[in-house]
GROMACS .gro file of C-alpha atoms in nm:
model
  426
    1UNK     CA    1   7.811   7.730   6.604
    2UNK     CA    2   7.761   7.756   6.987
    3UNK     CA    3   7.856   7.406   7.017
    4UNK     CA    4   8.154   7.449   6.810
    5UNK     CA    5   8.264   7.754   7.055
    6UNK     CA    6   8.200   7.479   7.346
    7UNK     CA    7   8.400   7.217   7.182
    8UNK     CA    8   8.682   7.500   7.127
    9UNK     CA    9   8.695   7.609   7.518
   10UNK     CA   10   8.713   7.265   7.642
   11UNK     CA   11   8.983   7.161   7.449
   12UNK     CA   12   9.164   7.504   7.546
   13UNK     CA   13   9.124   7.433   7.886
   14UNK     CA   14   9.159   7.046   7.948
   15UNK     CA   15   9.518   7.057   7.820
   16UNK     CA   16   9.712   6.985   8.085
   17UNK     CA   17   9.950   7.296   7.962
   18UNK     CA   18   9.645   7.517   7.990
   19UNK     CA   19   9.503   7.409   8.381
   20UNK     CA   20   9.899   7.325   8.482
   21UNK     CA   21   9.979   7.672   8.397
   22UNK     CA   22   9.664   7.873   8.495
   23UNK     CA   23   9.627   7.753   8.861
   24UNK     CA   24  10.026   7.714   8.907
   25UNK     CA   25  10.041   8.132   8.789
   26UNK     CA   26   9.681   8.178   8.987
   27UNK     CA   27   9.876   8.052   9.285
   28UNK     CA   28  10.145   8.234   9.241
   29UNK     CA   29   9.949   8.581   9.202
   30UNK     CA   30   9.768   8.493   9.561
   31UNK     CA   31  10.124   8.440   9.709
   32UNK     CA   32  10.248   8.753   9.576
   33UNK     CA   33   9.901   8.959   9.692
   34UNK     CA   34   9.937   8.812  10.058
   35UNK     CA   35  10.283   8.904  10.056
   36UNK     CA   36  10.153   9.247   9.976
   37UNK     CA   37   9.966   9.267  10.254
   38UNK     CA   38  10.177   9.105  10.503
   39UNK     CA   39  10.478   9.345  10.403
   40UNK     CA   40  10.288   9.698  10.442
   41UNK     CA   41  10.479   9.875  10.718
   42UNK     CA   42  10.425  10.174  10.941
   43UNK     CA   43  10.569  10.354  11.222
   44UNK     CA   44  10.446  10.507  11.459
   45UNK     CA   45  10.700  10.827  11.518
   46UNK     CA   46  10.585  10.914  11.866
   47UNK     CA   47  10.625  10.543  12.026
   48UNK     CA   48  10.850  10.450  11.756
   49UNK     CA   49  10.655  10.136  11.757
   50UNK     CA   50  10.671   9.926  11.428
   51UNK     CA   51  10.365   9.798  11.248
   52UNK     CA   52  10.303   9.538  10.996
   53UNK     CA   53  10.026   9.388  10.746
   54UNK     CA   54   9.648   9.471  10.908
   55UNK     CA   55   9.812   9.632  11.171
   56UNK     CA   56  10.014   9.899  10.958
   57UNK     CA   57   9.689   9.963  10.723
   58UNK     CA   58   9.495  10.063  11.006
   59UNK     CA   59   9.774  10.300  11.178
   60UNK     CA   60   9.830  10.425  10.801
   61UNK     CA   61   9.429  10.534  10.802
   62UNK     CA   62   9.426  10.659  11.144
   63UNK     CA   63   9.681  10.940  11.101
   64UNK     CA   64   9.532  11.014  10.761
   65UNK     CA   65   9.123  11.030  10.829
   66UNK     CA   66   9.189  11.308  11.076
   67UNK     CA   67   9.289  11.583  10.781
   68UNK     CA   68   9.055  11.405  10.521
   69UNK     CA   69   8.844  11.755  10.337
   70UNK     CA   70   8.874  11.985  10.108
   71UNK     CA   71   9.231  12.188  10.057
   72UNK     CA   72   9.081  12.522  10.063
   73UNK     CA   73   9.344  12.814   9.965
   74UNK     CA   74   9.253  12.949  10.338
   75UNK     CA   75   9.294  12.608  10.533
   76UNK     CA   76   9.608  12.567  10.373
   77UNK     CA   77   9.720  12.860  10.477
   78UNK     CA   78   9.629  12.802  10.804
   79UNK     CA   79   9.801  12.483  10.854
   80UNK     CA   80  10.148  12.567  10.716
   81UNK     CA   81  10.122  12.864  10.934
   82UNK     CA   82  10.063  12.680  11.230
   83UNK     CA   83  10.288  12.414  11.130
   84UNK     CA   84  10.547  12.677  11.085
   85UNK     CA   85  10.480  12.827  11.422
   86UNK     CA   86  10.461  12.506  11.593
   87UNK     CA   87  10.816  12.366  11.438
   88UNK     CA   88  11.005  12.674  11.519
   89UNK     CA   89  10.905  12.770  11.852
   90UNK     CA   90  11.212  12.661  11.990
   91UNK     CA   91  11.469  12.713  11.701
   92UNK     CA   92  11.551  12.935  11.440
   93UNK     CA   93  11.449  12.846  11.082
   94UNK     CA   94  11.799  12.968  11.009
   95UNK     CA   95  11.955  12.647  11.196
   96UNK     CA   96  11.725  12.405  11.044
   97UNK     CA   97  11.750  12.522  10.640
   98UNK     CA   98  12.107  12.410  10.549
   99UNK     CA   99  12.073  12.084  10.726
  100UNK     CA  100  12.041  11.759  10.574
  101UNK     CA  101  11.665  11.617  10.581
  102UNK     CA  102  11.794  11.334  10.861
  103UNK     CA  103  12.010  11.607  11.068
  104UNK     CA  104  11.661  11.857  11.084
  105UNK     CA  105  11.468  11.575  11.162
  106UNK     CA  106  11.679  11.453  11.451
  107UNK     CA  107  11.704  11.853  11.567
  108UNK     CA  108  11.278  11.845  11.539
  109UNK     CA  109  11.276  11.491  11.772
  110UNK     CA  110  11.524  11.656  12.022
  111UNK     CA  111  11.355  11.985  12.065
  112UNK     CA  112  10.984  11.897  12.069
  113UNK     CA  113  10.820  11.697  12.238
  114UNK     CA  114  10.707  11.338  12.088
  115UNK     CA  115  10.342  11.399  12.068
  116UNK     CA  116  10.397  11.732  11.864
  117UNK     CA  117  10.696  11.588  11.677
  118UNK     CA  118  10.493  11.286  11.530
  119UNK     CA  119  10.194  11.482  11.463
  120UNK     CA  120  10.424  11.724  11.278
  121UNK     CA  121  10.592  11.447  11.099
  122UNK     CA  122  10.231  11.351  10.977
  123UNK     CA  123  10.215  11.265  10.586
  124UNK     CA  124   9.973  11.581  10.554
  125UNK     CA  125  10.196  11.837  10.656
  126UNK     CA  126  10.448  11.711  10.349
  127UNK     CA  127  10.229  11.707  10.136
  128UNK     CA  128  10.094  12.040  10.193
  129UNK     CA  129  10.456  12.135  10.191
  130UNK     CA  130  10.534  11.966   9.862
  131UNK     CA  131  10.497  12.237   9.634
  132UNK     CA  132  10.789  12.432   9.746
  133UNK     CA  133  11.029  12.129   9.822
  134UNK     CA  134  11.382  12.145   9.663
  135UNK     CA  135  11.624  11.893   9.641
  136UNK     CA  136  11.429  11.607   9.832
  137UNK     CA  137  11.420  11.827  10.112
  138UNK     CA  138  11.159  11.698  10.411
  139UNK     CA  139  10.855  11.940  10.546
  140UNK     CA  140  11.055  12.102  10.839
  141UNK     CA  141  11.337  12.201  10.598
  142UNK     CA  142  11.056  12.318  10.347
  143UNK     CA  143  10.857  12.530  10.632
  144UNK     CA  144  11.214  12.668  10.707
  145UNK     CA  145  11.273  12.813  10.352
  146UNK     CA  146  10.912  12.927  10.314
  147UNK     CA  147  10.935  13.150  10.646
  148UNK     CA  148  11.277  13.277  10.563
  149UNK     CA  149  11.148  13.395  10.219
  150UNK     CA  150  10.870  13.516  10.304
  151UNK     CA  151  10.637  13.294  10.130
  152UNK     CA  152  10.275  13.301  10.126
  153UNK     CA  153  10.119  12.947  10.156
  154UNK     CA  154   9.814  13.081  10.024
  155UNK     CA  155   9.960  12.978   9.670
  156UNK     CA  156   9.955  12.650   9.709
  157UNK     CA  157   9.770  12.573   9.379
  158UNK     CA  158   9.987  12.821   9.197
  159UNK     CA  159  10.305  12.672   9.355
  160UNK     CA  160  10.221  12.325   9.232
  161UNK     CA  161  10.127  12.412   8.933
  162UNK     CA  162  10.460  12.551   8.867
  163UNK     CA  163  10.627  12.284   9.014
  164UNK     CA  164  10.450  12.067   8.741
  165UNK     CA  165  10.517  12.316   8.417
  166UNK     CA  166  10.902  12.312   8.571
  167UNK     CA  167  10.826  11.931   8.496
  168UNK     CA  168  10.689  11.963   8.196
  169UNK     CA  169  10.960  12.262   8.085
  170UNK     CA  170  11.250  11.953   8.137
  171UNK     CA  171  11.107  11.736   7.892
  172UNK     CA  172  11.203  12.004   7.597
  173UNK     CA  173  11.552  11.911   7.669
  174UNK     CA  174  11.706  11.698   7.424
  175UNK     CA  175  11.858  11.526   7.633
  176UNK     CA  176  11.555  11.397   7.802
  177UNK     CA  177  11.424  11.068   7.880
  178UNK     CA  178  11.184  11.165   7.588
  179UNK     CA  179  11.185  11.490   7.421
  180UNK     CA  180  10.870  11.668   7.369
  181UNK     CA  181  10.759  11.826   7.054
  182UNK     CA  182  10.603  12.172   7.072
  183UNK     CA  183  10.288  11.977   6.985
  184UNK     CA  184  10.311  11.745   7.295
  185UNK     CA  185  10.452  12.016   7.515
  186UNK     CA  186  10.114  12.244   7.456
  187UNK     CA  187   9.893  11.920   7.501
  188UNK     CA  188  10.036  11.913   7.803
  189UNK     CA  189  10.057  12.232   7.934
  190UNK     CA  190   9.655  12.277   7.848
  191UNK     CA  191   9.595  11.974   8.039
  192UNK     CA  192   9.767  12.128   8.343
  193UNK     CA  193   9.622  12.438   8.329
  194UNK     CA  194   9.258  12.263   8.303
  195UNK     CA  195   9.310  12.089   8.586
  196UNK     CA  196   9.030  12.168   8.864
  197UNK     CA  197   9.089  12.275   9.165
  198UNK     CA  198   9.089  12.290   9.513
  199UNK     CA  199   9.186  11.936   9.566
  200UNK     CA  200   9.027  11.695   9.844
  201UNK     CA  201   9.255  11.555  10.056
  202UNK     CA  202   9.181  11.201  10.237
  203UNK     CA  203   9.253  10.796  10.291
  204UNK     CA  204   9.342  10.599   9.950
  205UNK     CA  205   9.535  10.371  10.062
  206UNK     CA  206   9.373  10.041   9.869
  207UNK     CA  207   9.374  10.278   9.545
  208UNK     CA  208   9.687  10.343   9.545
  209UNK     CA  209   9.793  10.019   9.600
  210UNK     CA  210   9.604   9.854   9.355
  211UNK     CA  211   9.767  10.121   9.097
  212UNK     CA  212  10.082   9.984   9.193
  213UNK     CA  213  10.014   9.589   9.150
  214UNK     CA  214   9.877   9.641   8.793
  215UNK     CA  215  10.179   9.522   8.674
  216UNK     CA  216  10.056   9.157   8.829
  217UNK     CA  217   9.836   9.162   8.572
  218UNK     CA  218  10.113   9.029   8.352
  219UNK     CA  219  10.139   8.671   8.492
  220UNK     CA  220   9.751   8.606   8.394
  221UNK     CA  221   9.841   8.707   8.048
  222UNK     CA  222  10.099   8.469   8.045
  223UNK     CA  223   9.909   8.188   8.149
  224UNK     CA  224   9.668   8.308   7.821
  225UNK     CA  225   9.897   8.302   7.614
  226UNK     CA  226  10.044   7.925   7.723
  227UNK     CA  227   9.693   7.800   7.702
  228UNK     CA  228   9.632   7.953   7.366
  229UNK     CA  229   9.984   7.866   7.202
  230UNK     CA  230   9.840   7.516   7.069
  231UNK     CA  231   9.496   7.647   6.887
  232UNK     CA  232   9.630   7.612   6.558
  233UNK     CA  233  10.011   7.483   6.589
  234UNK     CA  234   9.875   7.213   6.817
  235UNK     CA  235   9.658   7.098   6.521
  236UNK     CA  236   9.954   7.101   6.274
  237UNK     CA  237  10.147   6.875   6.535
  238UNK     CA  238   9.904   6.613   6.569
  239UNK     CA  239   9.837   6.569   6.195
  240UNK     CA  240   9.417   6.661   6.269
  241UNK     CA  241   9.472   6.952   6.031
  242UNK     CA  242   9.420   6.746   5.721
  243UNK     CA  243   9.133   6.610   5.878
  244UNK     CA  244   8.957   6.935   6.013
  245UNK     CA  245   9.087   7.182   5.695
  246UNK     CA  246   8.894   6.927   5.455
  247UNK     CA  247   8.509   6.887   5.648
  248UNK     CA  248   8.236   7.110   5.528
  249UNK     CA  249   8.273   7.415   5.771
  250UNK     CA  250   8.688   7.371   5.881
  251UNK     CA  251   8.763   7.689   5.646
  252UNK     CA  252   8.489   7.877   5.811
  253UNK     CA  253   8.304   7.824   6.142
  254UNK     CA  254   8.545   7.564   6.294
  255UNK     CA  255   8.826   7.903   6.251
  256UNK     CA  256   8.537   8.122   6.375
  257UNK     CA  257   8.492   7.907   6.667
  258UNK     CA  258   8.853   7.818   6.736
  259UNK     CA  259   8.914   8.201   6.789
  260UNK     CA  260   8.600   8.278   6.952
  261UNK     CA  261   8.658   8.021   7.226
  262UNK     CA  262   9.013   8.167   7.256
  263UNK     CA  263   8.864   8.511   7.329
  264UNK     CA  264   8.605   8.373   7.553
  265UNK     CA  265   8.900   8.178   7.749
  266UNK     CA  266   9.129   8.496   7.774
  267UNK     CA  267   8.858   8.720   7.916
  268UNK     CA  268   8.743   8.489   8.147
  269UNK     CA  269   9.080   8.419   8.282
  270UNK     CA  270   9.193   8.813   8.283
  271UNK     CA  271   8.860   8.898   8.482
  272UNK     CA  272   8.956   8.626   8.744
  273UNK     CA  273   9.285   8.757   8.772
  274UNK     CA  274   9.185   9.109   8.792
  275UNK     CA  275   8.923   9.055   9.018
  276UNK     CA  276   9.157   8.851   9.245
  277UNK     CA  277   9.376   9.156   9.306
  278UNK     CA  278   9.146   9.419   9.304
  279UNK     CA  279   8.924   9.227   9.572
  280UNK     CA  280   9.209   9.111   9.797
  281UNK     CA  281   9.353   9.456   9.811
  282UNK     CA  282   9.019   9.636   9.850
  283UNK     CA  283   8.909   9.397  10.112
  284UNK     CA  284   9.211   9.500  10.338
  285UNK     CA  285   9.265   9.859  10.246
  286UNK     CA  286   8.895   9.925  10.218
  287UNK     CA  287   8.747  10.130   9.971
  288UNK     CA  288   8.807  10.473  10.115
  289UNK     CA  289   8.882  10.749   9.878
  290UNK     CA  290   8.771  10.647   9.566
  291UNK     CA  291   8.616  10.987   9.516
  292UNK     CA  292   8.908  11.197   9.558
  293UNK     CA  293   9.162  11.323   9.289
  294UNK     CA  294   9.461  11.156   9.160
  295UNK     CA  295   9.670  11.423   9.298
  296UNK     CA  296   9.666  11.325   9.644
  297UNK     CA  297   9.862  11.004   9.551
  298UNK     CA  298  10.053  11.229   9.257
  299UNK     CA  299  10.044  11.551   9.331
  300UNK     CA  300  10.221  11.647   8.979
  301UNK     CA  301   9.972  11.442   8.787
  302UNK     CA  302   9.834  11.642   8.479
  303UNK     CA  303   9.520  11.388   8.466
  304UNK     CA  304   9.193  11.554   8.590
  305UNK     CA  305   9.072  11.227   8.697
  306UNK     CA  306   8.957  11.069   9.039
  307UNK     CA  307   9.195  10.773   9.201
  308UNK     CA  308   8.973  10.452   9.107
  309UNK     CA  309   8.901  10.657   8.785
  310UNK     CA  310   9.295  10.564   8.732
  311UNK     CA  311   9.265  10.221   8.826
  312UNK     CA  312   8.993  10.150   8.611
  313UNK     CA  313   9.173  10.282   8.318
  314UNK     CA  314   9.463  10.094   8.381
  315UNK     CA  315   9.249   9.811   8.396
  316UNK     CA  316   9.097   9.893   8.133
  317UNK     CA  317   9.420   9.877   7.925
  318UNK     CA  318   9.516   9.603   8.039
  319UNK     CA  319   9.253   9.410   7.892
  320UNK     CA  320   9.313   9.556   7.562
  321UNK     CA  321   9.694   9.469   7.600
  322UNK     CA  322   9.548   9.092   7.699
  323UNK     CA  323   9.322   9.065   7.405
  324UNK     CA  324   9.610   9.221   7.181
  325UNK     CA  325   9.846   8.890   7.292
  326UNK     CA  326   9.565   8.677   7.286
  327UNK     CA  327   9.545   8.793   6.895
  328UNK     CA  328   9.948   8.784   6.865
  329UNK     CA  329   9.951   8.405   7.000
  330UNK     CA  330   9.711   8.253   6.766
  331UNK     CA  331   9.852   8.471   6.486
  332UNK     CA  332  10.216   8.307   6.606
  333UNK     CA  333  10.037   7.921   6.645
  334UNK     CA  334   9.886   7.994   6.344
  335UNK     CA  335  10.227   8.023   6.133
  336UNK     CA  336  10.474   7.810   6.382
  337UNK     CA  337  10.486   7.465   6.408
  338UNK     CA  338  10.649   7.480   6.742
  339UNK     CA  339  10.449   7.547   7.086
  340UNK     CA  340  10.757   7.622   7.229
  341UNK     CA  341  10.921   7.858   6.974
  342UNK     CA  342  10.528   8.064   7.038
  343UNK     CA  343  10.557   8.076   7.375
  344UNK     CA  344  10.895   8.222   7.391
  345UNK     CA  345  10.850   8.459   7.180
  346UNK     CA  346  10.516   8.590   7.400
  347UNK     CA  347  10.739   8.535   7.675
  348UNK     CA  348  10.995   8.781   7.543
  349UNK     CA  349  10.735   9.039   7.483
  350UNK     CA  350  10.617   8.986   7.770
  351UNK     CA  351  10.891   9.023   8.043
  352UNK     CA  352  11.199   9.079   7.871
  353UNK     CA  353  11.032   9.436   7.773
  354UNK     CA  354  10.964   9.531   8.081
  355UNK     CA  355  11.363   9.504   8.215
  356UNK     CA  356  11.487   9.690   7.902
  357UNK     CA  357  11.245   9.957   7.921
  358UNK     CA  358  11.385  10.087   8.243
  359UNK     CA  359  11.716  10.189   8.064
  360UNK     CA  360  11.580  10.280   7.720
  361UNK     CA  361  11.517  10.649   7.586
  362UNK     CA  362  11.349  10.832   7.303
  363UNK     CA  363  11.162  10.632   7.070
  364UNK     CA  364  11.287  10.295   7.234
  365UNK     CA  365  11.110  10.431   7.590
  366UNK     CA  366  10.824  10.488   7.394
  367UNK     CA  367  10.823  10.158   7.219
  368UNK     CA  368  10.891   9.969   7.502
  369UNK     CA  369  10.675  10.162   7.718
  370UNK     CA  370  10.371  10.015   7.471
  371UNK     CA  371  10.419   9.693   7.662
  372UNK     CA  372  10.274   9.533   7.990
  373UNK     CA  373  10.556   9.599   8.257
  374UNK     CA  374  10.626   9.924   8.192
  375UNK     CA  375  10.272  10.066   7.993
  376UNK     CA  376  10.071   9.967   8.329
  377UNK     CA  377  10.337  10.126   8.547
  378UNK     CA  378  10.217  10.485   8.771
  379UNK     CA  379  10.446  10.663   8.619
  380UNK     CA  380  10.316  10.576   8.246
  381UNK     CA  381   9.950  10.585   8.306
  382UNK     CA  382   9.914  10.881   8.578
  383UNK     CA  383  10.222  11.054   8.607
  384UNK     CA  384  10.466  11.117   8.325
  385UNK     CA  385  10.432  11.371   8.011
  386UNK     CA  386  10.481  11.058   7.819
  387UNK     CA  387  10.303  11.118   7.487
  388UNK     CA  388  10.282  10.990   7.130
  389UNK     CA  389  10.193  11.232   6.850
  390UNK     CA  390  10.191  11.240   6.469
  391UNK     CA  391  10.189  11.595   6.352
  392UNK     CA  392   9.945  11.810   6.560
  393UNK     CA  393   9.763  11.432   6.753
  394UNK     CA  394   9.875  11.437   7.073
  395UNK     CA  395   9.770  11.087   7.243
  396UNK     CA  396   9.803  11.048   7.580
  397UNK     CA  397   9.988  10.676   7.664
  398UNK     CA  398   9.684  10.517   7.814
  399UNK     CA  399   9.475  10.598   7.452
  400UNK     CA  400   9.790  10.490   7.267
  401UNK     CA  401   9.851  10.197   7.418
  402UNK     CA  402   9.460  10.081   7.405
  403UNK     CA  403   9.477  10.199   7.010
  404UNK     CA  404   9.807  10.012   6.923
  405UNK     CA  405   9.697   9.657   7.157
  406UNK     CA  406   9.335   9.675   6.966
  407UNK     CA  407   9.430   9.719   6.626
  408UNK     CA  408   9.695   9.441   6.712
  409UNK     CA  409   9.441   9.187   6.829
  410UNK     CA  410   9.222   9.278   6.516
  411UNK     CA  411   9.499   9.277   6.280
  412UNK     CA  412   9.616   8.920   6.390
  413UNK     CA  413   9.324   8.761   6.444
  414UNK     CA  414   9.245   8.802   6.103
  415UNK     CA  415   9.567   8.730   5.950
  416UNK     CA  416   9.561   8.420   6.181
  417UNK     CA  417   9.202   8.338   6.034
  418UNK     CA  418   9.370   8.358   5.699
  419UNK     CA  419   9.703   8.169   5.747
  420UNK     CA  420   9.514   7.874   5.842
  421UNK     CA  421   9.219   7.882   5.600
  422UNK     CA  422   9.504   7.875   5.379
  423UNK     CA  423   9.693   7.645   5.477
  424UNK     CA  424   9.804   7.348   5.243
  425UNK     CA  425   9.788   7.005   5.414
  426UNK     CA  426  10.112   6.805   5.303
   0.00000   0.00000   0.00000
């Protein structure tokens, strides 16, 4: 059997389809990581000096590190206040409230001086401030309303946990991106509650990052699928069906093997590819903040989960989502005759869902949001009150997804078994 499997893998990988495809996509997916790197920007709003790639990273870190603890109901307190006495030494909140976010931030560069306006402009300060912002409205607007109203920043945990139930109390609207039942909405709502608290604050740069270029992950599953599209079709196209279908174990262990090897090749290929971009992008962001809760990247999250806690869930469901299409394409080769007509319809699924999802709603956004582009996105995995239920199940999207890809890959893997264990030579 193990020489079978070995047999199998070769001839999956020395098609020229297979290696022409892999290392042209592999290439690709190092272009687009460098070009992730290279293309980080920060400025520096006291010198107003612009940074780039390494450069930006470490500038990015630097202003960050200094805050990095824990967001204890009394430092918080402490810091708006001072923020707030700080920003309006010189002028009244009054002047700065009604202003657009550009006009009080011009005001805040004219009055103060550089030093104090860039440390004021620091990423800390709005997100400290982010419970109470309305309207897009930047940190010195924010500080302006607070002091005017008399708000205590001391209820920083209570203000943000409104801010997320306010969230959560928009997605009973029918006319929502995706209506909630009562079911979902108290799912929810427990989940927010739940969530522990006080937060840590700190550097996670190369987490967040890597959140966002999950969504690569897509190209290496394309590259799987292209290599795996001939298994079976490739047999039926070069007439060795007859020929395998009628030795003594083509029914049985050569199918065995066949999909075996195709697992084997899809898994090796997905851990290269994931490895690629977590290890570039951890190399130059570093691995700081791993620890610390997903809130610090979203602070509306309802997840009570750490930052690489997210990742490795995504990752995690991405893998599923891989071996799901790696079941769908020989399921597809199995029945098809064509290596093209395969491949375009993985293709489709693919990439094509991912560009409709964006504009879809109700049980098409949930559909479509089963799929790679949009199911490894922040938004579904971390952020969103996305949810699929049936009757009083509440899933979250990461379980669903994971559920629906898994009993996919099982489901065609053994119908693809089938289909060509049963197949009639002509």
């Amino acid at each position: 059997m193990r020489s079978l499997i070995c047999f199998e893998l070769k001839k999956i990988i020395t098609r020229k389809s297979t290696w022409v495809s892999a290392v042209a996509l592999y290439a690709l997916l190092c272009v687009l990581m460098a070009a992730n790197i290279l293309q980080a920007v920060a400025y520096d709003n006291e010198t107003g000096q612009r940074y780039s790639g390494l450069t930006a990273i470490n500038y990015e870190k630097s202003i960050v590190k200094p805050h990095a603890g824990l967001l204890t109901t009394q430092l918080v307190s402490e810091e708006i206040t001072g923020y707030q006495q700080e920003a309006f030494a010189t002028v009244s909140p009054q002047e700065v409230v009604d202003l657009s976010s550009a006009a009080a931030y011009d005001l805040m560069e004219e009055l103060l001086p550089a030093a104090e306006c860039a440390r004021l402009q620091s990423p800390y300060y709005g997100y400290l401030l982010s419970p109470w912002a309305q309207n897009g409205s930047g940190a010195f607007q924010t500080a302006a309303r607070m002091q005017l109203d008399g708000t205590d920043p001391s209820t920083f945990y209570e203000a943000l946990q409104a801010k997320t139930l306010r969230q959560l109390d928009a997605g009973l609207d029918p006319s929502s991106a995706a209506p909630l039942t009562n079911a979902e909405y108290d799912f929810w709502k427990q989940k927010v509650e739940a969530l522990s608290t006080p937060f840590e604050y700190g550097y996670a740069g190369g987490w967040q990052d890597l959140l966002n270029c999950l969504s690569f992950l897509v190209f290496g599953m394309l590259a799987i699928c292209i290599g795996l599209t001939p298994v079976f079709c490739g047999e039926y196209a070069a007439r060795t069906d007859a020929v395998l279908l009628a030795t003594r174990y083509g029914r049985t262990r050569l199918i065995a093997a066949k999909v075996a090897a195709s697992l084997l090749f899809a898994t090796a290929y997905y851990l290269l590819y994931a490895a690629t971009i977590a290890g570039i992008i951890l190399a130059c962001y570093g691995t700081d903040g791993a620890h610390l809760p997903i809130q610090v990247l979203v602070s509306t999250s309802p997840y009570n989960i750490t930052v690489s806690q997210a990742v490795w869930l995504g990752m995690g469901v991405s893998y599923v989502m891989t071996l799901g299409f790696t079941g769908l394409t020989l399921l597809l080769s199995s029945r098809l005759r064509s290596q093209v007509a395969v491949f375009a319809i993985d293709a489709c699924l693919l990439l094509i869902t991912g560009f409709v999802g964006t504009s879809a709603k109700g049980l098409l956004l949930k559909l479509f949001s089963l799929f790679p582009i949009n199911g490894l996105s922040v938004g579904v995995l971390v952020k969103n009150f996305l949810s699929y239920s049936a009757g009083p199940l509440v899933l979250e999207p990461a379980t669903a997804i994971a559920l629906t890809w898994f009993v996919a890959a099982a489901a065609s893997i053994a119908a693809a078994a089938l289909i060509f264990r049963r197949h009639q030579v002509a």
